[in-house]
mmCIF file of C-alpha atoms in Angstrom:
data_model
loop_
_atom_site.group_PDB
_atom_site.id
_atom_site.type_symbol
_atom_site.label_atom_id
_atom_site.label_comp_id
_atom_site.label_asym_id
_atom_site.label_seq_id
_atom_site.Cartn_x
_atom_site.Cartn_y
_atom_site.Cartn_z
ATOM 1 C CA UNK A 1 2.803 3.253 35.563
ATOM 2 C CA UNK A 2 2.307 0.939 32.758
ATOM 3 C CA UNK A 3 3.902 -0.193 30.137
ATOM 4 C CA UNK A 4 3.047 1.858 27.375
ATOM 5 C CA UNK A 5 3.714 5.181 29.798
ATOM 6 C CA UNK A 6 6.778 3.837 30.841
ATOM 7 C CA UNK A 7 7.684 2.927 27.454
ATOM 8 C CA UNK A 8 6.927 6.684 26.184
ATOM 9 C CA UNK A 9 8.971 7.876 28.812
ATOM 10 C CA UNK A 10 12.215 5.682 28.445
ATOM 11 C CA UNK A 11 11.605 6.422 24.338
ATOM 12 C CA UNK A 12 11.739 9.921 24.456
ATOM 13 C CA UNK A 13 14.718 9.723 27.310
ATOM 14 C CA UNK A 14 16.347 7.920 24.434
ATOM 15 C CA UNK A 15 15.930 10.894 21.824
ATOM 16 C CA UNK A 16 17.481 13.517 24.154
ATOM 17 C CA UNK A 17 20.092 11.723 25.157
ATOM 18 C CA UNK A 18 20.895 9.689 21.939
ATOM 19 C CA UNK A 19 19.742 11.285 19.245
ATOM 20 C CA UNK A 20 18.015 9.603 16.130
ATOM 21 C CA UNK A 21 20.029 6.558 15.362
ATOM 22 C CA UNK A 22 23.460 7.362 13.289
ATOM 23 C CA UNK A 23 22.925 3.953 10.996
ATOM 24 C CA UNK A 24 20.009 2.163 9.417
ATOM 25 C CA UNK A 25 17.455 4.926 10.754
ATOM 26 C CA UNK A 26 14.442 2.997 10.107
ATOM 27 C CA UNK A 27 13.011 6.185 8.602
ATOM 28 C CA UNK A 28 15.433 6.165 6.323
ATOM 29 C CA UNK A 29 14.531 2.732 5.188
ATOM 30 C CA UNK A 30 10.579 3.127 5.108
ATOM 31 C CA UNK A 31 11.724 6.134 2.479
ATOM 32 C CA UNK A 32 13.504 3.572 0.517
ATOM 33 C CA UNK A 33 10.698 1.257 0.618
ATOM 34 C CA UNK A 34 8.123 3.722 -0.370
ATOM 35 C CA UNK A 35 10.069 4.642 -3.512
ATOM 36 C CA UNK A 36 10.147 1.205 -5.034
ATOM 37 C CA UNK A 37 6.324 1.175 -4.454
ATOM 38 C CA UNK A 38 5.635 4.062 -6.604
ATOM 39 C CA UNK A 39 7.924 3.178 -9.346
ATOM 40 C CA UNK A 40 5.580 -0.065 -9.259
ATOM 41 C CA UNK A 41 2.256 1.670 -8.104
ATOM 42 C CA UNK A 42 2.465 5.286 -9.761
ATOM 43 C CA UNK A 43 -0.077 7.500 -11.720
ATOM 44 C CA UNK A 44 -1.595 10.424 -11.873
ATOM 45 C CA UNK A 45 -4.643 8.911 -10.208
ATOM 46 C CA UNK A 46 -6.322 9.088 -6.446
ATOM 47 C CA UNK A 47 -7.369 5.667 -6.168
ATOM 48 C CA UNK A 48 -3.270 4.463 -7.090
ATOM 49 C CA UNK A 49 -1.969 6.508 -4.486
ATOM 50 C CA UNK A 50 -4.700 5.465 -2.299
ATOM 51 C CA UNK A 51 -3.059 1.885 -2.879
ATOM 52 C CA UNK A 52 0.215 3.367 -2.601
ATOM 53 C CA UNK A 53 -0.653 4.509 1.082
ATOM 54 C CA UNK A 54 -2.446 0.854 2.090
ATOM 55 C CA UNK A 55 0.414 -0.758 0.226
ATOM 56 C CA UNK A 56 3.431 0.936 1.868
ATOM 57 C CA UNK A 57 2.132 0.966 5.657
ATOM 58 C CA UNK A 58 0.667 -1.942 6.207
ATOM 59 C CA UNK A 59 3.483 -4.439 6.494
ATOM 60 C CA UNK A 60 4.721 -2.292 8.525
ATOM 61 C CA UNK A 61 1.968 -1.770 10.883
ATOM 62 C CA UNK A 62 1.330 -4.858 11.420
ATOM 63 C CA UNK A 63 4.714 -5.508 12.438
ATOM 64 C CA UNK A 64 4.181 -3.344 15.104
ATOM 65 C CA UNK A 65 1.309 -5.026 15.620
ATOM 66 C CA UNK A 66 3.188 -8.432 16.110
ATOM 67 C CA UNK A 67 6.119 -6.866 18.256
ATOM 68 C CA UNK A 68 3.740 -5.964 20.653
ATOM 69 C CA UNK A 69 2.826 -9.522 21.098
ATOM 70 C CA UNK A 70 6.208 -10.828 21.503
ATOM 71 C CA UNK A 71 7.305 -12.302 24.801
ATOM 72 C CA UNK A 72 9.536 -9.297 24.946
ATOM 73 C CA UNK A 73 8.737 -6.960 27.182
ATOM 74 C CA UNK A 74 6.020 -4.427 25.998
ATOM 75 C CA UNK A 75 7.663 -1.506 27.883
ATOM 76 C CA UNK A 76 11.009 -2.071 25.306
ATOM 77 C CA UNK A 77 8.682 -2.651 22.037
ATOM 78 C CA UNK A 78 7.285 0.895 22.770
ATOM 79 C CA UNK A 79 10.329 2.773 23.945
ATOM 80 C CA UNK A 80 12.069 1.543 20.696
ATOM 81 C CA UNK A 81 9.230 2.460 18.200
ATOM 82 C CA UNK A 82 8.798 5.945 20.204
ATOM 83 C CA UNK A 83 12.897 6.257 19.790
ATOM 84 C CA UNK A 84 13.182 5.851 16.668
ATOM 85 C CA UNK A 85 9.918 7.921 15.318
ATOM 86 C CA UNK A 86 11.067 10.975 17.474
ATOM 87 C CA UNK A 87 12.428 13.828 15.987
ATOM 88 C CA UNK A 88 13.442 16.466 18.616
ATOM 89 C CA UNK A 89 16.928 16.302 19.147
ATOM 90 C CA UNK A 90 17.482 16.007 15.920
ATOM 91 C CA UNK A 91 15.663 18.748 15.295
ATOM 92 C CA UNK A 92 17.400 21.132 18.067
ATOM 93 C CA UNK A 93 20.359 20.444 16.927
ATOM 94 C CA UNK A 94 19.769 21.532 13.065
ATOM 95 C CA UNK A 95 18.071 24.710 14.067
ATOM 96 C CA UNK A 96 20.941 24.957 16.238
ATOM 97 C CA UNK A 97 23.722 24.750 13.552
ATOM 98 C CA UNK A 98 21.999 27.139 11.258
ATOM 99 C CA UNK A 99 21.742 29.736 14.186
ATOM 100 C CA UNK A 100 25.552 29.646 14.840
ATOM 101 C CA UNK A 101 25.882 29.660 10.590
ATOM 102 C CA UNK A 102 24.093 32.926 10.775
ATOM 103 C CA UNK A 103 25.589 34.121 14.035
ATOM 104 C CA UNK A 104 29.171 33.925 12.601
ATOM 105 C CA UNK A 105 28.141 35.774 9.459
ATOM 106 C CA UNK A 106 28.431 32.395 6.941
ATOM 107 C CA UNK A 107 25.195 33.232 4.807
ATOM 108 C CA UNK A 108 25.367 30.789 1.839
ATOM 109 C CA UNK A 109 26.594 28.192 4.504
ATOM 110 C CA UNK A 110 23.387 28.786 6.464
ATOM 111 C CA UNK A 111 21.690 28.271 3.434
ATOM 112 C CA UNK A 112 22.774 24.888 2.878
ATOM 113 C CA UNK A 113 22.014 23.656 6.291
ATOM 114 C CA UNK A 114 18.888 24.853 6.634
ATOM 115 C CA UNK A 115 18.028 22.296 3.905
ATOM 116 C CA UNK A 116 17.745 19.430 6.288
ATOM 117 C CA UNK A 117 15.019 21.409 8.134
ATOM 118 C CA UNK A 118 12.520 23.013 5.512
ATOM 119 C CA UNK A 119 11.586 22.582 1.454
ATOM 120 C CA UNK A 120 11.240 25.970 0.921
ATOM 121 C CA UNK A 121 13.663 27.779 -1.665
ATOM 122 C CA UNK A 122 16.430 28.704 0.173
ATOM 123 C CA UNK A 123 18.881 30.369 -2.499
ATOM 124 C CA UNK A 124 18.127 34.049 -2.399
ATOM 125 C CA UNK A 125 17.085 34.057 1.277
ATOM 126 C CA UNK A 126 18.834 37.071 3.936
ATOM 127 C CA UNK A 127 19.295 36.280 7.306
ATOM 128 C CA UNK A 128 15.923 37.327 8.959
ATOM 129 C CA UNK A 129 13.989 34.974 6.157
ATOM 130 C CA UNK A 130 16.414 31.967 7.212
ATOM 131 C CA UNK A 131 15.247 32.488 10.783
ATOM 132 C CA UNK A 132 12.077 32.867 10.114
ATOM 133 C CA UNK A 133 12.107 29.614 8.261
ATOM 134 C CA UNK A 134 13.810 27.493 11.028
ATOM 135 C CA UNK A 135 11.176 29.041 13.353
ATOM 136 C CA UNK A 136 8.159 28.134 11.165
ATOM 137 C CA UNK A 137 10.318 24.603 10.881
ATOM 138 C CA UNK A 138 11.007 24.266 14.566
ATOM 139 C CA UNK A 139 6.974 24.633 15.641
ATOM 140 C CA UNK A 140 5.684 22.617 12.806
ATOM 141 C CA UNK A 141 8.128 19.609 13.441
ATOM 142 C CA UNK A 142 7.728 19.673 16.839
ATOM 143 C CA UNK A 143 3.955 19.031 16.456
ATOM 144 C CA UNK A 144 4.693 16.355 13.545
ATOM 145 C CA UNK A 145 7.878 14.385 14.549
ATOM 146 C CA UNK A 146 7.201 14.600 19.277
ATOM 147 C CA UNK A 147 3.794 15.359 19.986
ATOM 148 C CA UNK A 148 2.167 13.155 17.020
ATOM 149 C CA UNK A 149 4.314 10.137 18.048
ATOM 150 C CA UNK A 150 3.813 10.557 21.718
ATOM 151 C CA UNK A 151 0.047 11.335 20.955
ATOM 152 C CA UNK A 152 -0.611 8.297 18.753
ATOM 153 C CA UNK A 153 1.980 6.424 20.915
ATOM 154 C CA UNK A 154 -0.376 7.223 24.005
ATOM 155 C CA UNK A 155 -3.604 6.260 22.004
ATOM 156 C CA UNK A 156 -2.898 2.751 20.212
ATOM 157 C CA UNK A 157 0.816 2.327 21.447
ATOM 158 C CA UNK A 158 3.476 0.948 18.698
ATOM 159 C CA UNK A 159 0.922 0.712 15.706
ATOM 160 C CA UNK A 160 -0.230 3.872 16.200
ATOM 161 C CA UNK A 161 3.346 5.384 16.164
ATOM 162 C CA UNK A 162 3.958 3.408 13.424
ATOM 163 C CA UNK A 163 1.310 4.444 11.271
ATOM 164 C CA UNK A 164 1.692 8.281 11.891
ATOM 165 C CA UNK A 165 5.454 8.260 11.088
ATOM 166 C CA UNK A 166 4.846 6.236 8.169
ATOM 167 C CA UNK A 167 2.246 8.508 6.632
ATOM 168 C CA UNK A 168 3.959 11.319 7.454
ATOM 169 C CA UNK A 169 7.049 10.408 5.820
ATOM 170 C CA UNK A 170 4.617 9.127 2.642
ATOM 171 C CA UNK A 171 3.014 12.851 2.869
ATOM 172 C CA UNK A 172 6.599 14.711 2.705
ATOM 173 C CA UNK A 173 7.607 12.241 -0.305
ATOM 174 C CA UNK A 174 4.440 12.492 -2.311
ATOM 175 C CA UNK A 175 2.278 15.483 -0.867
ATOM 176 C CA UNK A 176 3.343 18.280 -2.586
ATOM 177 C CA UNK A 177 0.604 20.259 -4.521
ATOM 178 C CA UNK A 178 2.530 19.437 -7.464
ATOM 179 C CA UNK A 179 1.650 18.178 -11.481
ATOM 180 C CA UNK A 180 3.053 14.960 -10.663
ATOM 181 C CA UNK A 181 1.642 14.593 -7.489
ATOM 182 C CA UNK A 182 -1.757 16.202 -7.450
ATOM 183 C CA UNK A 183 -3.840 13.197 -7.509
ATOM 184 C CA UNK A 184 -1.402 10.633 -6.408
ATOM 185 C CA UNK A 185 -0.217 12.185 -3.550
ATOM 186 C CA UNK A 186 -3.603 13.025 -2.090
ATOM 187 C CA UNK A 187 -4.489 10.361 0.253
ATOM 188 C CA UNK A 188 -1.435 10.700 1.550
ATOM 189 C CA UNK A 189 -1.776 14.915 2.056
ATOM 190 C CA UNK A 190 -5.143 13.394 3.773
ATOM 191 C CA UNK A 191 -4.628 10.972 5.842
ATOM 192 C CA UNK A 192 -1.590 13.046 6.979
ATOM 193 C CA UNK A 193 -3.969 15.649 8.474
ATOM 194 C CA UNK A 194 -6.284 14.056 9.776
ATOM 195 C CA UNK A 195 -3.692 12.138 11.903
ATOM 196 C CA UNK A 196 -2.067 15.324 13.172
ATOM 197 C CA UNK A 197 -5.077 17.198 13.684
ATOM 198 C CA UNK A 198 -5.642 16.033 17.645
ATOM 199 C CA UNK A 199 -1.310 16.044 17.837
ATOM 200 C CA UNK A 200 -1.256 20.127 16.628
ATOM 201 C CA UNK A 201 -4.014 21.032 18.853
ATOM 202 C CA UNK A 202 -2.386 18.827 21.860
ATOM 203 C CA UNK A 203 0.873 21.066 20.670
ATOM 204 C CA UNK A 204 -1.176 24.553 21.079
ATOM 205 C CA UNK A 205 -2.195 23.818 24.330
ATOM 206 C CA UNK A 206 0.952 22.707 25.322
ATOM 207 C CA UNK A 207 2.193 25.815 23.659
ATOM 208 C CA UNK A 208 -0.479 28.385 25.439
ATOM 209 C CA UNK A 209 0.610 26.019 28.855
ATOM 210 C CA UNK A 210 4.541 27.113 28.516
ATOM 211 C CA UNK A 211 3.743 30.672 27.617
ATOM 212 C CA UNK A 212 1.250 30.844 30.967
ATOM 213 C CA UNK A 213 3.995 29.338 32.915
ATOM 214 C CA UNK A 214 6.674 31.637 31.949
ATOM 215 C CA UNK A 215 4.534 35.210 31.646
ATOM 216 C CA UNK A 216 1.143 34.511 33.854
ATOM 217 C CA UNK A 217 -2.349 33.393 32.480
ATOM 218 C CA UNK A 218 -2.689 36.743 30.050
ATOM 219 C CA UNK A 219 -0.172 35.282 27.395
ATOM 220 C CA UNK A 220 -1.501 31.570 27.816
ATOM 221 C CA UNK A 221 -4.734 33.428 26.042
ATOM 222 C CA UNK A 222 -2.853 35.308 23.970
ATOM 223 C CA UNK A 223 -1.425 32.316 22.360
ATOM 224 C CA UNK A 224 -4.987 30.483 22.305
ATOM 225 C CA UNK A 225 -6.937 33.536 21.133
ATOM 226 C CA UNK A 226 -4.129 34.306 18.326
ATOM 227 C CA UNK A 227 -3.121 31.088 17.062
ATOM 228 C CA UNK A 228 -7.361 30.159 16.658
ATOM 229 C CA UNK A 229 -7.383 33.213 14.731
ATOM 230 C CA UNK A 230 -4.464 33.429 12.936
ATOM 231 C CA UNK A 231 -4.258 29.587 12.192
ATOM 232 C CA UNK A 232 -6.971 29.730 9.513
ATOM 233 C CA UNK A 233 -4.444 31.881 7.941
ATOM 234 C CA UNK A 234 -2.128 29.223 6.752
ATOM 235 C CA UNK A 235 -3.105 26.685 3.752
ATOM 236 C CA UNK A 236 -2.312 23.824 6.248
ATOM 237 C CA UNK A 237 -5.127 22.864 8.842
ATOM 238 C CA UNK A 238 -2.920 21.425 11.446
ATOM 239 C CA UNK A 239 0.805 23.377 10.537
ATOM 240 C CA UNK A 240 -1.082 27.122 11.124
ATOM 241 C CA UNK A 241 -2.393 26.679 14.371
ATOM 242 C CA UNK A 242 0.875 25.561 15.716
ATOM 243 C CA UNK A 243 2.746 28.166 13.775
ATOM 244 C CA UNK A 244 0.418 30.817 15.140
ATOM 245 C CA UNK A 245 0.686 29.443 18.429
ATOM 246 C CA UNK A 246 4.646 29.595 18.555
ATOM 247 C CA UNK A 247 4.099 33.402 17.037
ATOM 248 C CA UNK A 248 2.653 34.612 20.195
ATOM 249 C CA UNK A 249 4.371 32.696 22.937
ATOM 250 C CA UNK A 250 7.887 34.446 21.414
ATOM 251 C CA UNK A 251 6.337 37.901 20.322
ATOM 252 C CA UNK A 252 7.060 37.328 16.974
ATOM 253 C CA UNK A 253 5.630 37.508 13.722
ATOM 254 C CA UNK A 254 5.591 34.566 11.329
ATOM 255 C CA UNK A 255 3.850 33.605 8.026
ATOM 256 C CA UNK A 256 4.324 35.368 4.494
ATOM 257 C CA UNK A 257 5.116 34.529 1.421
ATOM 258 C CA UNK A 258 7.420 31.307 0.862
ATOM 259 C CA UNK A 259 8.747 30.117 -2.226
ATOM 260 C CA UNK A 260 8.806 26.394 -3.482
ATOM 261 C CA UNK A 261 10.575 26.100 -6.480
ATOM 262 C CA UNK A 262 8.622 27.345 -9.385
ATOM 263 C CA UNK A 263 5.817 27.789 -6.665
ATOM 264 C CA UNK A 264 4.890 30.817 -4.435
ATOM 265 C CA UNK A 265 2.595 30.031 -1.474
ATOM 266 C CA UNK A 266 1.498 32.856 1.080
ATOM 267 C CA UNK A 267 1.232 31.509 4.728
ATOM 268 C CA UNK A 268 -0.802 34.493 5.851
ATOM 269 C CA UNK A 269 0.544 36.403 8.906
ATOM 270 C CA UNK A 270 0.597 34.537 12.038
ATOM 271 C CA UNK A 271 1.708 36.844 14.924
ATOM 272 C CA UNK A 272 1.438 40.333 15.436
ATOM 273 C CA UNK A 273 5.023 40.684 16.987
ATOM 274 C CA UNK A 274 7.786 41.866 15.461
ATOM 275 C CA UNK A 275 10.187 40.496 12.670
ATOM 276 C CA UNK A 276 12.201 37.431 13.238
ATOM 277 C CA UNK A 277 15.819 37.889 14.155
ATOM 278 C CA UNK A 278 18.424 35.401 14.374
ATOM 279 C CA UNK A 279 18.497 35.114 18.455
ATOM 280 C CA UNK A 280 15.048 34.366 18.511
ATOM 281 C CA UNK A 281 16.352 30.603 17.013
ATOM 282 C CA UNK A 282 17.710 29.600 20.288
ATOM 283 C CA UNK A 283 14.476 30.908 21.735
ATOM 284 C CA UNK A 284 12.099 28.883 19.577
ATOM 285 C CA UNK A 285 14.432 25.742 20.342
ATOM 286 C CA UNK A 286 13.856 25.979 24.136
ATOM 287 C CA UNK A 287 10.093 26.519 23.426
ATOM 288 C CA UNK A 288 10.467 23.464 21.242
ATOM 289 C CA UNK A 289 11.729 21.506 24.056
ATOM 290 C CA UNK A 290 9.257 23.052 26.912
ATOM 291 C CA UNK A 291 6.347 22.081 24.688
ATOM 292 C CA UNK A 292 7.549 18.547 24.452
ATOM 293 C CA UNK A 293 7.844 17.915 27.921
ATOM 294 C CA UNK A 294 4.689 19.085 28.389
ATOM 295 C CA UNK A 295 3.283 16.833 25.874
ATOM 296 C CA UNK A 296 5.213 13.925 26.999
ATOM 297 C CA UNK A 297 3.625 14.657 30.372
ATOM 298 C CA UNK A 298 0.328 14.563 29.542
ATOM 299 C CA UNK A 299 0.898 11.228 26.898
ATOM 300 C CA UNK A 300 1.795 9.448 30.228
ATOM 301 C CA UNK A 301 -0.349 10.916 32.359
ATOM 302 C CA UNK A 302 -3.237 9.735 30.391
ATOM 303 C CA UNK A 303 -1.502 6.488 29.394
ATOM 304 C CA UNK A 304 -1.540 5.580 32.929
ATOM 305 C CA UNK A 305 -4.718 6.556 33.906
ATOM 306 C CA UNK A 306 -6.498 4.949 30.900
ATOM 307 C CA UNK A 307 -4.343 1.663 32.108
ATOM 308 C CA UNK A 308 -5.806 1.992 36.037
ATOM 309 C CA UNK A 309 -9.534 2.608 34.246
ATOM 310 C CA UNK A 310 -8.706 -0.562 32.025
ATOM 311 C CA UNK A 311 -7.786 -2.609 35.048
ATOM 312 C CA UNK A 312 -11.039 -2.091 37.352
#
């Protein structure tokens, strides 16, 4: 194994078992970062938030780009840039904690957690809604914040991992389909889908993979046939397919109309299961988890063998 697989594999051992980090996420600090560019860099123009994205990242991935030149050990520059770009656990354990909100019957608190997990307009939204949302939330994330960054991590090791979780982070600051951010969010909305294209699809076939491990080769093509189908559905290229995907490997139904503040966006249906109840949470969580592994699996897998091809 070499040490970009190995360093996959100890990163995402990290996640599970620690967690994002509790102080000076460096997430957390790109954000703060990014928002003293566009008070300098801002206006309603494509070509200024084009230099918003170029100014933002690259300092920062070509740090990466410099740490992976270090005499340090290569295998430690990658687990710690995997670490801290992972989302999973993180993720679990908010869908988690809104599932036991709803469980014990504490709407409005469920309402407020849920906050940490989706962008949607959560005020007026019944139990069923609130489960579909951390549903939609847990198969979207899990394709944007593990199987990008072990993708791209895979691919061009810390820069790449680097780059996707910076332009991610620029896209849910700036990408909104808002008046402000129309124009200068859209290289940003962009670049942000064309770097999770290969990551969602990776995610579907991980997805179709679990399902045909768990109920036999029929429901691996359901999930494939359904989520190709249904995935055009959804106004997001890369968000739908997974979303679809996740619809059919829990026999659920998915998509509709979602409100964003003033804004009303319809998802299309994804799924021809039933509604969304609250138990099916825990259920999308442990699908959330199975399609990581599976995805970390193959990012080493192909790490390594790319590494043996390298070396003859």
């Amino acid at each position: 194994m070499n040490a970009r697989a190995l360093g996959l594999l100890l990163g995402y051992g990290a996640d599970r078992l620690l967690g994002d980090p509790q102080r000076g996420h460096p997430v957390a600090g790109f954000g703060t970062w990014a928002l003293a560019c566009e008070r300098q860099l801002y206006a309603p123009s494509r070509t200024r938030g084009t230099c918003f994205v170029v100014v933002t990242t690259a300092p920062w991935v070509g740090l990466a780009v410099l740490a992976t030149h270090l005499p340090a050990s290569r295998t430690l520059v990658t687990a710690a840039f995997t670490w801290a770009a992972l989302g999973g656990r993180s993720l679990e354990r908010e869908a988690l904690a809104v599932h036991e909100l709803l469980f014990e019957g504490e709407l409005e608190d469920a309402r407020q957690r849920i906050r940490s997990l989706v962008g949607r307009d959560t005020s007026a939204l019944e139990a069923p809604d609130l489960a579909r949302a951390v549903v939609e939330s847990l198969a979207e994330n899990q394709s944007d914040a593990v199987a990008a960054t072990l993708v791209w991590g895979a691919l061009a090791g810390a820069p790449g991992i680097v780059l996707h979780r910076c332009v991610n982070t620029l896209d849910a600051m700036v990408g909104h389909r808002s008046e402000r951010y129309a124009d200068f969010g859209w290289a940003a909305a962009r670049l942000d889908d064309v770097l999770n294209w290969l990551p969602a699809r990776v995610s579907l076939l991980a997805t179709a993979a679990v399902a045909g491990a768990t109920d036999g080769t029929s429901a691996a093509r359901r999930v494939l046939t359904g989520a190709s189908r249904d995935g055009a559905r959804h106004p997001s290229p890369n968000a739908g397919p997974v979303e679809a995907a996740a619809a059919y490997a829990l026999g659920v139904q998915l998509g509709g109309l979602t409100t964003y503040g003033d804004r009303v966006e319809d998802r299309g249906q994804l799924g021809d299961g039933r509604p969304v109840s609250v138990g099916d949470i825990r259920r999308a969580a442990t699908l959330t988890r199975q399609v990581g592994l599976v995805v970390l699996g193959a990012a080493v897998t192909a790490t390594a063998m790319g590494g043996r091809l390298r070396r003859r």
